[in-house]
Coordinates of C-alpha atoms and ligand atoms in Angstrom, one line a residue:
M193 CA -0.5 0.1 -26.5
R194 CA -1.0 3.8 -26.1
V195 CA -2.2 4.8 -22.6
L196 CA -3.4 8.1 -21.5
I197 CA -3.8 9.1 -17.8
T198 CA -5.4 12.3 -16.7
G199 CA -4.8 13.5 -13.1
A200 CA -1.5 11.6 -13.4
G201 CA 0.3 13.9 -10.9
G202 CA -2.3 13.2 -8.1
F203 CA -2.3 10.8 -5.2
L204 CA -3.9 7.9 -7.2
G205 CA -2.6 8.9 -10.6
R206 CA 1.0 8.6 -9.5
R207 CA 0.4 5.2 -7.9
L208 CA -1.5 4.0 -11.0
T209 CA 1.4 5.1 -13.3
R210 CA 4.0 3.2 -11.2
E211 CA 1.9 0.1 -11.2
L212 CA 1.3 0.2 -14.9
M213 CA 5.0 0.6 -15.5
S214 CA 5.7 -2.4 -13.3
R215 CA 3.5 -4.7 -15.3
E216 CA 4.2 -6.5 -18.6
G217 CA 1.2 -4.8 -20.1
I218 CA -2.6 -4.5 -20.0
V219 CA -5.3 -6.0 -22.2
G220 CA -5.2 -4.2 -25.5
P221 CA -7.3 -4.0 -28.7
S222 CA -6.3 -7.7 -29.5
G223 CA -8.1 -8.8 -26.3
K224 CA -4.7 -10.1 -25.0
V225 CA -2.1 -8.4 -22.7
E226 CA 0.0 -6.1 -24.8
P227 CA 3.0 -4.0 -23.7
I228 CA 2.6 -0.3 -23.2
T229 CA 4.6 1.6 -25.8
H230 CA 3.3 5.1 -25.4
L231 CA 2.3 6.8 -22.2
T232 CA 0.8 10.3 -22.0
L233 CA 0.5 11.8 -18.5
A234 CA -1.7 14.8 -18.1
D235 CA -2.1 17.1 -15.1
L236 CA -2.5 20.6 -14.1
G237 CA 0.4 20.2 -11.7
P238 CA 3.8 18.6 -12.1
V239 CA 4.0 14.9 -13.0
P240 CA 6.9 12.8 -11.8
L241 CA 8.4 10.8 -14.7
P242 CA 8.2 7.0 -13.9
E243 CA 11.0 4.5 -14.6
A244 CA 9.9 3.1 -17.8
P245 CA 12.6 1.7 -20.2
G246 CA 11.3 1.3 -23.7
V247 CA 8.2 3.4 -23.2
E248 CA 7.7 6.7 -24.9
I249 CA 6.5 9.1 -22.3
E250 CA 4.9 12.5 -22.9
V251 CA 3.8 14.9 -20.2
I252 CA 1.0 17.4 -20.9
Q253 CA 0.9 19.9 -18.1
G254 CA -2.0 22.3 -18.2
D255 CA -5.6 23.0 -17.2
L256 CA -8.1 20.6 -18.8
A257 CA -10.6 23.5 -18.7
D258 CA -8.3 25.3 -21.1
A259 CA -9.2 24.7 -24.8
S260 CA -5.6 24.5 -25.9
T261 CA -4.6 21.9 -23.3
L262 CA -7.6 19.8 -24.1
E263 CA -6.9 20.1 -27.8
R264 CA -3.4 18.8 -27.3
L265 CA -4.7 15.9 -25.2
C266 CA -7.4 15.0 -27.7
A267 CA -4.8 14.9 -30.5
R268 CA -3.1 11.9 -28.9
P269 CA -4.6 8.6 -30.1
Y270 CA -5.1 6.2 -27.2
D271 CA -6.1 2.6 -26.7
S272 CA -6.7 3.0 -23.0
L273 CA -7.7 6.1 -21.0
F274 CA -7.6 6.3 -17.2
H275 CA -9.6 9.5 -16.4
L276 CA -8.7 10.6 -12.9
A277 CA -8.4 14.4 -13.2
S278 CA -11.1 16.1 -11.2
Q279 CA -12.0 19.1 -9.2
L280 CA -12.9 17.9 -5.8
T281 CA -15.9 18.8 -3.5
F282 CA -14.5 22.0 -2.0
H283 CA -13.6 23.8 -5.2
A284 CA -16.6 22.4 -7.1
E285 CA -18.9 24.0 -4.5
Q286 CA -17.1 27.3 -4.9
D287 CA -17.4 27.5 -8.7
P288 CA -19.7 24.9 -10.2
D289 CA -19.3 26.2 -13.8
H290 CA -15.5 25.9 -13.7
A291 CA -15.9 22.5 -12.1
W292 CA -18.1 21.4 -14.9
A293 CA -15.4 22.5 -17.4
V294 CA -12.9 20.4 -15.6
N295 CA -15.0 17.4 -14.5
V296 CA -17.4 16.9 -17.4
D297 CA -16.4 18.7 -20.6
P298 CA -13.0 16.9 -21.0
L299 CA -14.5 13.4 -20.8
R300 CA -16.9 14.4 -23.6
A301 CA -14.1 15.8 -25.7
L302 CA -11.9 12.7 -25.1
I303 CA -14.8 10.5 -26.2
A304 CA -15.4 12.6 -29.3
A305 CA -11.7 12.2 -30.2
A306 CA -11.7 8.4 -29.5
Q307 CA -10.7 6.1 -32.3
G308 CA -11.4 2.4 -32.5
C309 CA -13.5 2.0 -29.3
P310 CA -10.7 2.4 -26.6
R311 CA -11.2 1.3 -23.0
V312 CA -12.0 4.2 -20.7
I313 CA -11.7 3.8 -16.9
F314 CA -13.3 6.5 -15.0
A315 CA -12.7 7.3 -11.3
S316 CA -16.1 7.8 -9.9
S317 CA -17.0 8.3 -6.3
I318 CA -19.2 7.3 -3.3
A319 CA -20.4 11.0 -3.6
V320 CA -22.9 10.0 -6.3
F321 CA -25.0 8.7 -3.4
G322 CA -27.1 10.9 -1.2
G323 CA -30.4 11.2 0.5
D324 CA -31.8 8.4 2.7
F325 CA -29.7 5.4 1.7
P326 CA -30.1 1.9 3.1
A327 CA -27.7 0.5 5.7
E328 CA -25.6 -1.0 2.9
V329 CA -25.1 0.9 -0.3
A330 CA -24.5 -1.4 -3.2
D331 CA -23.8 -0.8 -6.9
D332 CA -27.4 -0.8 -8.1
L333 CA -28.7 1.9 -5.8
A334 CA -29.8 4.9 -8.0
P335 CA -27.4 7.8 -7.6
L336 CA -28.8 10.8 -5.8
P337 CA -25.9 13.2 -5.4
E338 CA -26.1 16.1 -3.0
T339 CA -23.0 18.0 -4.1
T340 CA -21.7 19.5 -7.4
Y341 CA -18.8 17.1 -7.3
G342 CA -21.1 14.1 -6.9
T343 CA -23.4 15.4 -9.6
H344 CA -20.5 15.6 -12.0
K345 CA -19.4 12.1 -11.2
A346 CA -23.0 10.8 -11.8
V347 CA -23.2 12.7 -15.1
N348 CA -20.0 11.2 -16.2
E349 CA -21.1 7.7 -15.4
L350 CA -24.1 8.2 -17.6
I351 CA -22.0 9.8 -20.4
L352 CA -19.7 6.8 -20.2
A353 CA -22.5 4.2 -20.4
D354 CA -24.2 6.0 -23.3
A355 CA -21.0 6.4 -25.3
S356 CA -20.3 2.7 -24.7
R357 CA -23.8 1.8 -25.9
H358 CA -23.0 3.8 -29.1
G359 CA -19.8 1.8 -29.5
R360 CA -17.6 4.9 -29.4
I361 CA -15.7 3.7 -26.3
D362 CA -15.7 0.7 -24.0
G363 CA -16.2 2.6 -20.7
R364 CA -16.0 1.3 -17.2
A365 CA -16.4 3.3 -14.0
L366 CA -15.2 2.4 -10.5
R367 CA -16.9 4.3 -7.6
L368 CA -14.3 4.9 -4.9
P369 CA -15.0 5.2 -1.1
I370 CA -12.5 7.2 1.1
I371 CA -9.0 6.3 0.0
L372 CA -6.4 6.2 2.7
I373 CA -3.7 7.1 3.3
R374 CA -3.0 10.2 1.2
P375 CA 0.6 11.3 2.0
G376 CA 1.7 14.8 2.7
V377 CA 0.4 17.5 5.0
T378 CA -3.2 17.7 6.2
Q379 CA -5.5 19.4 3.6
P380 CA -8.6 21.3 4.6
V381 CA -10.9 18.6 3.1
V382 CA -12.8 16.2 5.1
S383 CA -11.4 13.0 3.5
D384 CA -7.9 14.2 4.3
K385 CA -8.9 14.9 7.9
V386 CA -9.8 11.3 8.0
A387 CA -6.5 10.2 6.5
A388 CA -4.7 12.4 9.0
I389 CA -6.1 10.4 11.9
V390 CA -3.7 7.6 10.9
R391 CA -1.0 9.4 8.8
E392 CA -0.1 12.0 11.5
P393 CA 0.6 9.5 14.3
L394 CA 2.4 7.2 11.8
E395 CA 4.6 10.2 10.9
G396 CA 5.3 10.9 14.5
R397 CA 3.0 13.9 14.8
D398 CA 0.2 14.5 17.3
F399 CA -3.2 15.0 15.9
A400 CA -6.6 16.1 17.3
A401 CA -9.1 13.8 15.6
P402 CA -12.2 15.8 14.4
L403 CA -14.4 12.7 14.7
P404 CA -15.4 10.7 17.8
P405 CA -13.9 7.2 18.3
E406 CA -17.1 5.5 17.4
A407 CA -17.5 7.2 14.0
V408 CA -17.6 4.7 11.1
V409 CA -15.9 5.5 7.8
P410 CA -15.9 3.4 4.5
V411 CA -12.2 3.1 3.4
A412 CA -9.9 1.4 0.9
S413 CA -6.2 1.7 0.2
A414 CA -4.6 3.3 -2.9
G415 CA -3.3 -0.2 -3.7
A416 CA -6.9 -1.6 -3.8
V417 CA -8.0 1.2 -6.1
V418 CA -5.2 0.6 -8.6
R419 CA -5.8 -3.2 -8.5
G420 CA -9.5 -2.4 -9.0
F421 CA -8.9 0.0 -12.0
L422 CA -6.6 -2.5 -13.7
N423 CA -8.8 -5.5 -13.0
L424 CA -11.9 -3.6 -14.4
H425 CA -9.8 -2.5 -17.4
D426 CA -8.8 -6.0 -18.3
L427 CA -12.2 -7.6 -18.0
P428 CA -13.7 -8.9 -21.3
P429 CA -16.8 -6.7 -22.2
D430 CA -19.2 -9.6 -21.6
R431 CA -18.2 -9.7 -17.9
L432 CA -18.9 -6.1 -17.2
P433 CA -21.4 -5.2 -14.4
P434 CA -24.8 -3.6 -15.3
K435 CA -24.4 0.0 -16.4
R436 CA -20.7 -0.6 -16.6
T437 CA -20.3 0.9 -13.1
L438 CA -19.0 -0.8 -9.9
N439 CA -18.5 0.2 -6.3
L440 CA -15.0 -0.5 -5.0
P441 CA -16.0 -2.5 -1.9
A442 CA -14.8 -0.7 1.3
L443 CA -13.9 -1.7 4.8
S444 CA -16.1 -0.1 7.4
V445 CA -13.9 1.0 10.3
T446 CA -14.3 3.1 13.4
V447 CA -11.9 5.9 14.3
A448 CA -10.9 4.0 17.4
H449 CA -10.0 1.0 15.2
M450 CA -7.9 3.2 12.9
V451 CA -6.0 4.7 15.8
A452 CA -5.4 1.2 17.4
A453 CA -4.1 -0.1 14.0
A454 CA -1.7 2.8 13.7
A455 CA -0.4 2.1 17.2
R456 CA 0.1 -1.5 16.2
A457 CA 2.1 -0.4 13.2
G458 CA 4.4 1.6 15.5
A459 CA 2.9 5.1 15.3
T460 CA 4.5 7.4 17.8
G461 CA 2.3 10.5 17.4
R462 CA -0.6 10.9 19.9
V463 CA -4.2 11.1 18.7
T464 CA -6.6 13.0 20.9
S465 CA -10.3 13.4 20.3
A466 CA -11.7 16.8 19.4
P467 CA -14.9 16.2 17.5
D468 CA -15.8 19.0 15.1
P469 CA -19.5 19.2 14.3
A470 CA -19.0 20.3 10.7
T471 CA -16.7 17.4 9.9
Q472 CA -19.0 15.0 11.7
A473 CA -22.0 16.3 9.6
V474 CA -20.1 15.6 6.4
V475 CA -19.0 12.1 7.5
A476 CA -22.6 11.3 8.7
G477 CA -23.7 12.0 5.1
W478 CA -21.4 9.2 3.7
P479 CA -22.7 5.6 3.4
Q480 CA -21.1 3.7 6.3
H481 CA -21.3 0.3 4.5
F482 CA -20.2 0.6 0.9
I483 CA -20.4 -2.8 -0.8
S484 CA -20.6 -4.4 -4.2
H485 CA -22.5 -7.5 -5.3
H486 CA -20.6 -7.6 -8.6
A487 CA -17.0 -7.0 -7.5
G488 CA -16.2 -10.2 -5.7
P489 CA -16.9 -12.6 -8.7
L490 CA -14.8 -10.2 -10.8
G491 CA -11.8 -10.5 -8.4
I492 CA -12.2 -6.9 -7.1
A493 CA -11.8 -7.1 -3.4
P494 CA -11.7 -4.8 -0.4
D495 CA -8.5 -4.6 1.7
R496 CA -8.0 -7.6 4.0
D497 CA -8.1 -5.4 7.1
F498 CA -7.0 -1.9 8.2
D499 CA -3.5 -3.2 9.0
A500 CA -3.2 -3.9 5.2
I501 CA -4.2 -0.3 4.4
I502 CA -1.5 1.0 6.7
A503 CA 1.0 -1.5 5.2
D504 CA 0.1 -0.2 1.7
Y505 CA 0.8 3.4 2.8
L506 CA 4.1 2.6 4.5
A507 CA 5.3 0.7 1.4
H508 CA 4.5 3.7 -0.9
R509 CA 4.5 6.9 1.1
E510 CA 7.6 8.4 -0.4
V511 CA 5.9 8.6 -3.8
Ligands
NAD697 N1 -8.8 9.9 -3.0 C1 -10.1 9.6 -2.7 O1 -10.4 9.4 -1.5 C2 -11.1 9.5 -3.8 C3 -12.4 9.1 -3.5 C4 -13.4 9.1 -4.5 C5 -13.1 9.4 -5.8 N2 -11.8 9.8 -6.1 C6 -11.5 10.2 -7.5 O2 -10.3 9.6 -7.9 C7 -9.6 10.5 -8.8 C8 -8.2 10.8 -8.3 O3 -8.2 11.2 -7.0 P1 -7.0 11.6 -6.1 O4 -7.2 11.3 -4.7 O5 -5.7 11.2 -6.8 O6 -7.0 13.2 -6.2 P2 -5.9 14.3 -6.4 O7 -6.5 15.6 -6.2 O8 -4.7 13.8 -5.7 O9 -5.6 14.1 -8.0 C9 -6.4 14.7 -9.0 C10 -5.4 15.3 -10.0 O10 -6.3 16.0 -10.9 C11 -5.5 17.2 -11.3 N3 -6.4 18.2 -11.8 C12 -7.4 18.9 -11.1 N4 -7.9 19.8 -11.8 C13 -7.3 19.7 -13.1 C14 -7.4 20.5 -14.3 N5 -8.3 21.5 -14.3 N6 -6.7 20.1 -15.3 C15 -5.8 19.1 -15.2 N7 -5.6 18.4 -14.1 C16 -6.4 18.7 -13.0 C17 -4.9 17.6 -10.0 O11 -3.8 18.5 -10.3 C18 -4.5 16.3 -9.4 O12 -3.1 16.0 -9.6 C19 -10.5 11.8 -8.8 O13 -11.3 11.8 -10.0 C20 -11.3 11.7 -7.6 O14 -12.5 12.4 -7.7 C21 -10.8 9.9 -5.1

């Protein structure tokens, strides 16, 4: 099995790589679990090399918006592609044209280079939704993105479904809610400010939460994402959801609940409340209840509770 991961150096890409290397294999062209023999890890930044005896690993470090990097990547035949590389909201709003070159063009090029209908798992986002959504946002609600990032995710979902209809790839997209808890230092992006509400006290640092205690956020752990990606990857084509796209069901938790769970897990940093209107406005634009009617029967589940999300972080934070 030849597997390609883009965005392999990121928060979820690293976790996915480690999980893949810990498994016996994934479903291959034969329809059965096959061992991974070749792994190509692509990212703009550095990619840590996983422990993977017997697997031939190649790292392609470079900008996917750069023709020569993309050409190198497209020259690698693959049976399965996990496409995670993306410019996120902040940068996509600054330079939408460059963001298109990172977020959309590489998927098209990788599809054009595909041989033998490989499986393609795409990391989509809750950001495809916008406008006046219902209390519960399920898989089949029509995307109405309100950001450049969300627009690119929605475009890619359509490209993936259309290329699958043509039999060029077997594409599957998983829309992710806010994934906690990203390790490291607090970044100036809203999703990381949410993560910091738990990460900072767990790491023994005080934090002024930019959201009020009653604010509700739809969240999932990195572990739930990786299980969701691999579960979706291994499904036989006749069990795929409509439009080949699925919401990863989220837990809906309040800030107060998150802080209490961190305290239960032994957090020593203190969280104070300092609501910031700009952060509150962004969070108010996210669906509070992000659900899936298709995920459960396919074995794709939300985290058990917020304590499980913290446990997932504590078990993997040094990565
Ligand atoms: N983490 C979340 O809360 C969340 C929520 C919804 C969707 N997603 C999606 O999941 C995927 C992975 O997210 P993540 O949290 O690991 O993000 P991340 O920023 O940690 O990882 C993304 C990786 O893509 C790489 N990348 C960015 N631009 C690139 C370029 N021009 N060329 C090559 N590589 C480039 C980055 O270097 C980074 O390592 C992304 O597609 C993201 O949109 C994440």
